[in-house]
Coordinates of C-alpha atoms and ligand atoms in Angstrom, one line a residue:
V20 CA -2.8 18.5 8.1
A21 CA -0.9 19.4 4.9
A22 CA 0.3 17.3 1.9
N23 CA -2.6 15.2 0.9
S24 CA -1.6 15.1 -2.8
F25 CA 0.8 12.7 -4.6
G26 CA 2.3 12.7 -8.1
T27 CA 3.2 15.4 -10.6
V28 CA 1.2 14.8 -13.8
F29 CA -0.9 11.8 -12.8
R30 CA -1.8 13.5 -9.4
I31 CA -4.1 12.3 -6.7
T32 CA -5.5 14.1 -3.7
T33 CA -7.2 12.0 -1.0
W34 CA -9.7 13.3 1.5
G35 CA -11.9 12.2 4.3
E36 CA -11.6 10.7 7.8
S37 CA -12.0 7.1 9.0
H38 CA -15.1 7.8 11.0
G39 CA -16.5 10.7 8.9
K40 CA -19.3 10.4 6.3
A41 CA -17.0 9.3 3.4
I42 CA -13.5 9.2 2.1
G43 CA -12.4 9.7 -1.5
C44 CA -9.9 10.9 -4.0
V45 CA -9.6 13.3 -6.8
V46 CA -7.4 12.0 -9.6
D47 CA -6.1 14.7 -12.0
G48 CA -4.0 14.3 -15.1
V49 CA -5.5 11.1 -16.4
P50 CA -5.4 11.4 -20.2
A51 CA -8.8 11.5 -22.1
G52 CA -9.9 8.3 -23.8
L53 CA -9.2 5.7 -21.1
E54 CA -12.1 3.2 -20.6
I55 CA -12.8 2.8 -16.8
T56 CA -15.8 1.7 -14.9
D57 CA -16.8 1.6 -11.2
S58 CA -16.6 -2.2 -11.3
E59 CA -13.0 -2.2 -12.4
I60 CA -12.1 0.0 -9.5
Q61 CA -14.3 -2.0 -7.2
E62 CA -12.4 -5.2 -8.1
K63 CA -9.2 -3.7 -6.7
L64 CA -10.9 -2.3 -3.6
N65 CA -12.4 -5.7 -2.7
K66 CA -8.9 -7.0 -2.3
R67 CA -8.1 -4.4 0.4
A68 CA -11.5 -4.4 2.1
P69 CA -11.7 -5.3 5.8
G70 CA -13.7 -8.3 6.8
R71 CA -12.8 -10.5 3.8
S72 CA -10.9 -13.1 5.9
R73 CA -10.2 -14.2 9.4
F74 CA -6.8 -12.6 9.2
V75 CA -7.9 -9.1 8.5
S76 CA -9.8 -6.5 10.6
P77 CA -13.5 -7.5 10.9
R78 CA -14.7 -3.9 10.2
K79 CA -17.7 -4.3 8.0
E80 CA -17.2 -1.9 5.1
K81 CA -18.4 -2.6 1.6
D82 CA -16.0 0.0 0.3
Q83 CA -18.5 0.7 -2.6
V84 CA -16.9 3.2 -4.9
E85 CA -18.7 5.7 -7.1
I86 CA -17.2 7.7 -9.9
L87 CA -18.6 11.2 -9.5
S88 CA -16.9 13.0 -12.4
G89 CA -14.3 12.9 -15.1
T90 CA -15.8 10.2 -17.3
F91 CA -18.4 10.2 -20.1
H92 CA -20.0 6.9 -21.0
G93 CA -17.3 5.0 -19.1
V94 CA -14.4 6.9 -20.8
T95 CA -12.2 9.5 -19.2
T96 CA -12.6 13.0 -20.5
G97 CA -9.3 14.4 -19.2
A98 CA -11.1 16.3 -16.4
P99 CA -10.5 15.5 -12.7
I100 CA -12.0 12.2 -11.7
C101 CA -13.7 12.3 -8.3
L102 CA -14.1 8.9 -6.5
L103 CA -16.3 8.6 -3.5
I104 CA -16.4 5.7 -0.9
R105 CA -19.0 6.1 1.9
N106 CA -18.1 5.0 5.4
E107 CA -20.7 2.7 6.9
D108 CA -19.3 0.9 9.9
H109 CA -18.2 3.8 12.1
D110 CA -19.7 3.2 15.5
S111 CA -17.1 4.8 17.8
S112 CA -19.0 4.7 21.1
K113 CA -16.7 1.9 22.5
Y114 CA -13.7 4.1 22.1
E115 CA -15.2 6.8 24.3
P116 CA -13.9 5.4 27.7
I117 CA -10.3 5.3 26.3
Q118 CA -10.3 8.6 24.5
E119 CA -7.8 10.2 27.0
V120 CA -5.3 7.4 26.9
L121 CA -2.4 7.6 24.4
R122 CA -2.6 4.6 22.2
P123 CA 0.9 2.9 21.9
G124 CA 2.0 2.7 18.2
H125 CA -0.7 5.1 17.0
A126 CA -0.4 8.7 15.9
H127 CA -2.4 10.0 18.9
F128 CA 0.7 11.3 20.6
T129 CA 2.3 13.2 17.6
F130 CA -1.1 14.6 16.5
L131 CA -1.7 16.1 20.0
E132 CA 1.8 17.6 20.1
K133 CA 1.5 19.0 16.5
Y134 CA -2.2 19.9 16.1
G135 CA -3.4 20.1 19.7
Q136 CA -6.2 17.6 18.9
F137 CA -6.7 13.9 17.9
D138 CA -9.6 12.2 16.4
W139 CA -9.8 9.4 19.0
K140 CA -12.9 7.9 17.2
G141 CA -11.0 6.4 14.3
G142 CA -7.7 8.2 13.9
G143 CA -8.9 10.7 11.3
R144 CA -6.3 11.2 8.6
A145 CA -3.8 9.0 10.4
S146 CA -6.1 6.0 9.9
A147 CA -5.2 3.4 7.2
R148 CA -8.7 3.8 5.9
E149 CA -7.2 6.5 3.7
T150 CA -5.4 3.8 1.8
A151 CA -8.8 2.7 0.3
A152 CA -8.8 6.0 -1.7
R153 CA -5.2 5.2 -2.9
V154 CA -6.3 1.8 -4.1
A155 CA -9.2 3.3 -6.0
A156 CA -6.9 5.8 -7.7
G157 CA -4.3 3.1 -8.2
A158 CA -7.0 1.0 -10.2
I159 CA -7.1 3.9 -12.7
A160 CA -3.3 4.0 -12.9
Q161 CA -3.2 0.2 -13.4
K162 CA -5.7 0.5 -16.3
F163 CA -3.7 3.3 -17.8
L164 CA -0.4 1.3 -17.5
K165 CA -2.0 -1.8 -19.0
S166 CA -2.6 0.0 -22.3
F167 CA 1.2 0.4 -22.4
G168 CA 1.7 -3.3 -21.5
I169 CA 2.8 -2.6 -18.0
E170 CA 1.4 -4.6 -15.1
V171 CA 2.1 -4.4 -11.4
K172 CA 1.5 -7.4 -9.1
A173 CA 2.1 -7.6 -5.4
T174 CA 2.5 -10.6 -3.1
L175 CA 2.9 -11.2 0.6
K176 CA 6.6 -12.1 0.9
Q177 CA 7.0 -12.6 4.6
V178 CA 4.9 -12.8 7.9
G179 CA 7.2 -12.6 10.9
S180 CA 9.9 -15.1 10.3
I181 CA 7.9 -17.1 7.7
K182 CA 9.4 -16.3 4.3
A183 CA 7.5 -17.2 1.1
K184 CA 9.4 -19.7 -1.0
G185 CA 7.3 -19.1 -4.1
I186 CA 8.6 -16.5 -6.6
L187 CA 6.4 -14.5 -8.9
S188 CA 8.1 -15.0 -12.3
V189 CA 5.4 -14.0 -14.8
V190 CA 2.5 -11.6 -14.5
T191 CA 0.0 -14.4 -15.3
D192 CA 1.0 -16.3 -12.1
T193 CA -2.2 -16.5 -10.0
L194 CA -2.1 -15.6 -6.3
T195 CA -3.9 -17.3 -3.4
D196 CA -7.2 -15.7 -2.4
E197 CA -6.6 -14.8 1.3
L198 CA -2.9 -13.9 1.7
F199 CA -1.9 -13.2 -1.9
C200 CA 0.9 -15.8 -1.9
V201 CA 2.4 -17.4 -5.0
T202 CA 1.9 -20.9 -3.6
L203 CA -0.7 -22.6 -1.4
E204 CA 2.2 -24.0 0.8
D205 CA 3.4 -20.5 1.5
E206 CA -0.1 -19.4 2.4
K207 CA -0.6 -22.4 4.7
E208 CA 2.6 -21.7 6.6
M209 CA 1.8 -18.0 7.0
K210 CA -1.8 -18.8 8.1
A211 CA -0.4 -21.0 10.9
E212 CA 1.8 -18.2 12.1
L213 CA -1.1 -15.7 11.9
E214 CA -3.3 -18.1 13.8
R215 CA -0.6 -18.3 16.6
I216 CA -0.4 -14.5 16.7
L217 CA -4.2 -14.2 16.9
Q218 CA -4.4 -16.7 19.8
E219 CA -1.8 -14.6 21.7
G220 CA -3.9 -11.5 21.1
D221 CA -0.8 -10.0 19.5
S222 CA 0.4 -8.8 16.1
I223 CA 3.4 -9.4 13.8
G224 CA 5.3 -7.6 11.0
G225 CA 5.4 -8.5 7.3
V226 CA 6.9 -7.8 3.9
V227 CA 5.1 -7.0 0.6
E228 CA 6.9 -7.5 -2.7
C229 CA 5.7 -5.6 -5.8
T230 CA 6.9 -6.6 -9.3
A231 CA 6.2 -4.4 -12.3
F232 CA 6.3 -6.3 -15.6
G233 CA 6.6 -4.8 -19.0
V234 CA 8.3 -1.5 -17.8
P235 CA 10.1 0.1 -20.7
C236 CA 13.7 1.3 -20.4
G237 CA 13.9 5.0 -19.6
L238 CA 11.4 5.9 -16.8
G239 CA 12.8 8.0 -14.0
D240 CA 15.6 10.6 -13.8
P241 CA 19.2 10.5 -12.7
V242 CA 19.2 12.8 -9.6
Y243 CA 16.3 13.6 -7.2
E244 CA 13.6 11.8 -9.2
K245 CA 15.4 8.5 -9.5
I246 CA 12.7 5.9 -10.0
E247 CA 13.7 4.0 -6.8
A248 CA 13.5 7.3 -4.9
K249 CA 10.0 7.9 -6.1
L250 CA 9.0 4.3 -5.3
A251 CA 10.5 4.6 -1.9
F252 CA 8.7 7.9 -1.2
A253 CA 5.4 6.4 -2.4
L254 CA 5.7 3.1 -0.4
M255 CA 7.2 4.7 2.8
S256 CA 4.2 7.1 2.8
L257 CA 2.0 4.1 3.8
P258 CA 1.0 3.7 7.4
A259 CA 3.1 1.2 9.3
A260 CA 5.8 1.1 6.5
K261 CA 9.2 0.9 8.1
A262 CA 11.7 0.0 5.4
F263 CA 12.0 -0.2 1.6
E264 CA 14.2 -2.4 -0.6
I265 CA 14.8 -2.6 -4.3
G266 CA 16.4 -5.7 -6.1
H267 CA 18.5 -7.5 -3.5
G268 CA 18.0 -4.5 -1.1
F269 CA 19.5 -5.2 2.3
E270 CA 21.1 -8.4 1.0
A271 CA 23.3 -6.3 -1.4
V272 CA 25.4 -5.3 1.5
F273 CA 26.7 -8.8 1.9
M274 CA 27.3 -9.3 -1.8
Q275 CA 30.5 -8.6 -3.8
G276 CA 30.5 -6.5 -7.0
S277 CA 31.3 -9.5 -9.1
E278 CA 28.0 -11.1 -7.9
H279 CA 25.8 -8.0 -7.8
N280 CA 26.7 -6.4 -11.1
D281 CA 24.3 -7.1 -14.0
S282 CA 26.3 -7.8 -17.1
F283 CA 25.0 -7.0 -20.6
H284 CA 24.3 -9.2 -23.6
L285 CA 22.3 -9.2 -26.8
E286 CA 18.8 -10.6 -26.5
D287 CA 16.3 -10.4 -29.4
D288 CA 18.6 -8.0 -31.2
K289 CA 18.6 -5.6 -28.2
V290 CA 21.4 -4.9 -25.7
T291 CA 19.9 -5.7 -22.2
P292 CA 21.2 -6.7 -18.7
M293 CA 21.6 -10.5 -18.4
S294 CA 20.4 -10.6 -14.8
N295 CA 18.4 -8.3 -12.6
H296 CA 20.2 -8.0 -9.3
A297 CA 19.5 -4.2 -9.3
G298 CA 15.8 -4.7 -9.4
G299 CA 15.1 -3.0 -12.7
T300 CA 16.9 0.3 -12.4
L301 CA 20.3 1.7 -13.2
G302 CA 21.3 5.3 -12.5
G303 CA 17.7 6.0 -11.4
I304 CA 16.3 5.0 -14.8
T305 CA 14.4 1.8 -15.5
T306 CA 16.4 -0.8 -17.5
G307 CA 13.5 -2.6 -19.1
K308 CA 13.8 -5.5 -16.6
A309 CA 11.1 -6.1 -14.1
L310 CA 11.0 -3.6 -11.2
V311 CA 11.1 -5.5 -7.9
V312 CA 10.5 -3.6 -4.7
R313 CA 9.7 -4.7 -1.1
T314 CA 8.1 -2.8 1.7
H315 CA 8.5 -3.9 5.3
F316 CA 5.6 -3.3 7.7
K317 CA 5.8 -3.1 11.5
P318 CA 3.5 -5.3 13.6
T319 CA 0.0 -3.9 13.9
S320 CA -0.2 -1.3 16.7
S321 CA -3.6 -2.3 18.0
I322 CA -3.3 -5.6 19.9
K323 CA -5.5 -7.4 22.4
K324 CA -2.8 -7.5 25.1
E325 CA -2.8 -4.8 27.7
Q326 CA 0.0 -2.2 27.3
K327 CA 1.5 0.5 29.5
S328 CA 0.6 4.1 28.7
C329 CA -0.6 7.4 30.2
N330 CA -3.3 10.0 29.7
H331 CA -2.8 13.5 28.3
E332 CA -1.6 14.7 31.7
G333 CA 1.0 12.0 32.0
E334 CA -0.8 10.0 34.6
E335 CA -0.2 6.2 34.2
R336 CA -3.1 4.4 32.5
P337 CA -3.0 0.9 31.1
F338 CA -4.2 0.7 27.5
S339 CA -6.5 -2.1 26.4
L340 CA -8.6 -2.3 23.3
P341 CA -12.3 -2.1 24.1
E342 CA -14.2 -5.4 23.9
G343 CA -15.2 -6.3 20.4
S344 CA -12.8 -3.8 18.7
R345 CA -11.2 -4.6 15.4
H346 CA -7.6 -5.4 14.7
D347 CA -5.5 -6.9 12.0
P348 CA -2.9 -9.5 13.2
C349 CA -0.5 -8.3 10.4
V350 CA -1.2 -5.1 8.4
A351 CA 1.1 -6.4 5.6
V352 CA -1.8 -8.6 4.4
R353 CA -4.1 -5.7 3.7
A354 CA -1.2 -3.6 2.5
V355 CA -0.7 -5.9 -0.6
P356 CA -3.2 -4.2 -2.9
V357 CA -2.2 -0.8 -1.4
C358 CA 1.5 -1.3 -2.4
E359 CA 0.4 -2.4 -5.8
A360 CA -1.6 0.8 -6.2
M361 CA 1.3 3.0 -5.0
C362 CA 3.7 1.4 -7.5
A363 CA 1.2 1.9 -10.3
L364 CA 0.7 5.5 -9.4
V365 CA 4.5 6.1 -9.5
L366 CA 4.8 4.4 -12.9
A367 CA 1.8 6.1 -14.4
D368 CA 3.2 9.5 -13.3
S369 CA 6.7 8.6 -14.5
L370 CA 5.4 7.5 -17.9
L371 CA 3.5 10.8 -18.4
M372 CA 6.6 12.7 -17.2
N373 CA 8.7 10.9 -19.7
R374 CA 6.4 11.9 -22.5
L375 CA 6.8 15.5 -21.4
V376 CA 10.6 15.6 -21.5
K377 CA 11.3 13.4 -24.4
I378 CA 11.4 15.3 -27.7
K379 CA 12.2 12.4 -30.0
Y380 CA 11.6 8.6 -29.5
Ligands
LIG462 C1 -3.7 -1.4 4.9 C2 -3.4 -1.1 6.3 C3 -4.3 -1.4 7.3 C4 -3.9 -1.1 8.6 N1 -4.8 -1.5 9.6 C5 -4.4 -1.3 10.9 C6 -5.2 -1.8 12.0 O1 -6.2 -2.5 11.8 N2 -4.8 -1.6 13.3 C7 -3.7 -0.8 13.6 O2 -3.3 -0.7 14.7 N3 -2.9 -0.3 12.6 C8 -3.3 -0.5 11.3 N4 -2.5 0.0 10.3 C9 -1.3 0.8 10.6 C10 -1.6 2.1 11.3 O3 -2.5 2.9 10.6 C11 -0.3 2.9 11.6 O4 0.6 2.1 12.2 C12 -0.6 4.1 12.5 O5 -1.4 5.1 11.9 C13 0.7 4.8 13.0 O6 1.5 5.3 11.9 P1 2.9 4.7 11.5 O7 3.0 3.3 11.9 O8 3.1 5.0 10.1 O9 3.9 5.5 12.4 C14 -2.8 -0.3 8.9 C15 -1.9 0.0 7.9 C16 -2.2 -0.4 6.6 C17 -1.2 0.0 5.5

């Protein structure tokens, strides 16, 4: 199961399985001198943790993080930072009766084809539990970015056909507690939709929007490492991610050049784009405007409804989740802090890359 690392200079390697003893992350390339504590990382992890609301998986994990290395008196030393999160709620006995049935929408089938085995207990590396390690690493990236005046904030933009009307315009805008919406009205509408989906025992897709404020002009490169290409790679590496957009994204197809082009003007003695239809990039390089990206997530694969499937021998077997098993009606809800972390990791890496290649500022 190759490719467990991400980033070039600010580089993370995640490890561990959903139902193993622990999961974690090694974060390499963090410059020395950054103040970071367990509790700052914990704060971010708590937003992703299961069991924090009726609309996310009831798995009871504290997701308690420990910094094992790379800091001295709460300050990074420049050495690799090892982060550990122990798994607590991993009773897999109820999955035993269905271990031979291929789970629709899960990696069971492709793992068996490719590796000849599948961790039916909790999905192993295919499980979204791995994203907790990304959030922990992302918390360090976010702290690093903040010292450069860059902040990333993600919101839930859409649940099924319910689109949020609220727009995140400044980084100080507060988000609702449960669904990370800009307004309570948006959260109310989305909750009603999620409630309907829960009653049906089904699931629904969603969209997460990430905005990075304070990004300087000049991050990213013009060809293979375009900033949007790096962000797309990062966000599309998330489980259940099905599409990526930047700026107007899919809508840009319906626009005309005269509408979509960002014209330039002088603002505070600096030439800058007047608008931000492009979503903060031009030629693969950040313009100094906010970066705005959206990730579209498919409906959660695990649903309460019975589905058609077969066993490893191809014999027809209906698939039903065991009684009392956990599922999220919409994975996009828990993906909000994860998207934020992935954007932060890309920007921290790009910032350090930029310092390597630029001779003169
Ligand atoms: C934060 C997060 C939480 C998730 N939780 C669940 C879940 O509770 N149940 C589920 O079926 N899928 C969940 N997923 C998605 C699955 O892990 C994913 O769909 C599955 O591994 C198959 O991979 P693919 O959809 O990328 O092809 C979650 C994804 C994310 C990002």
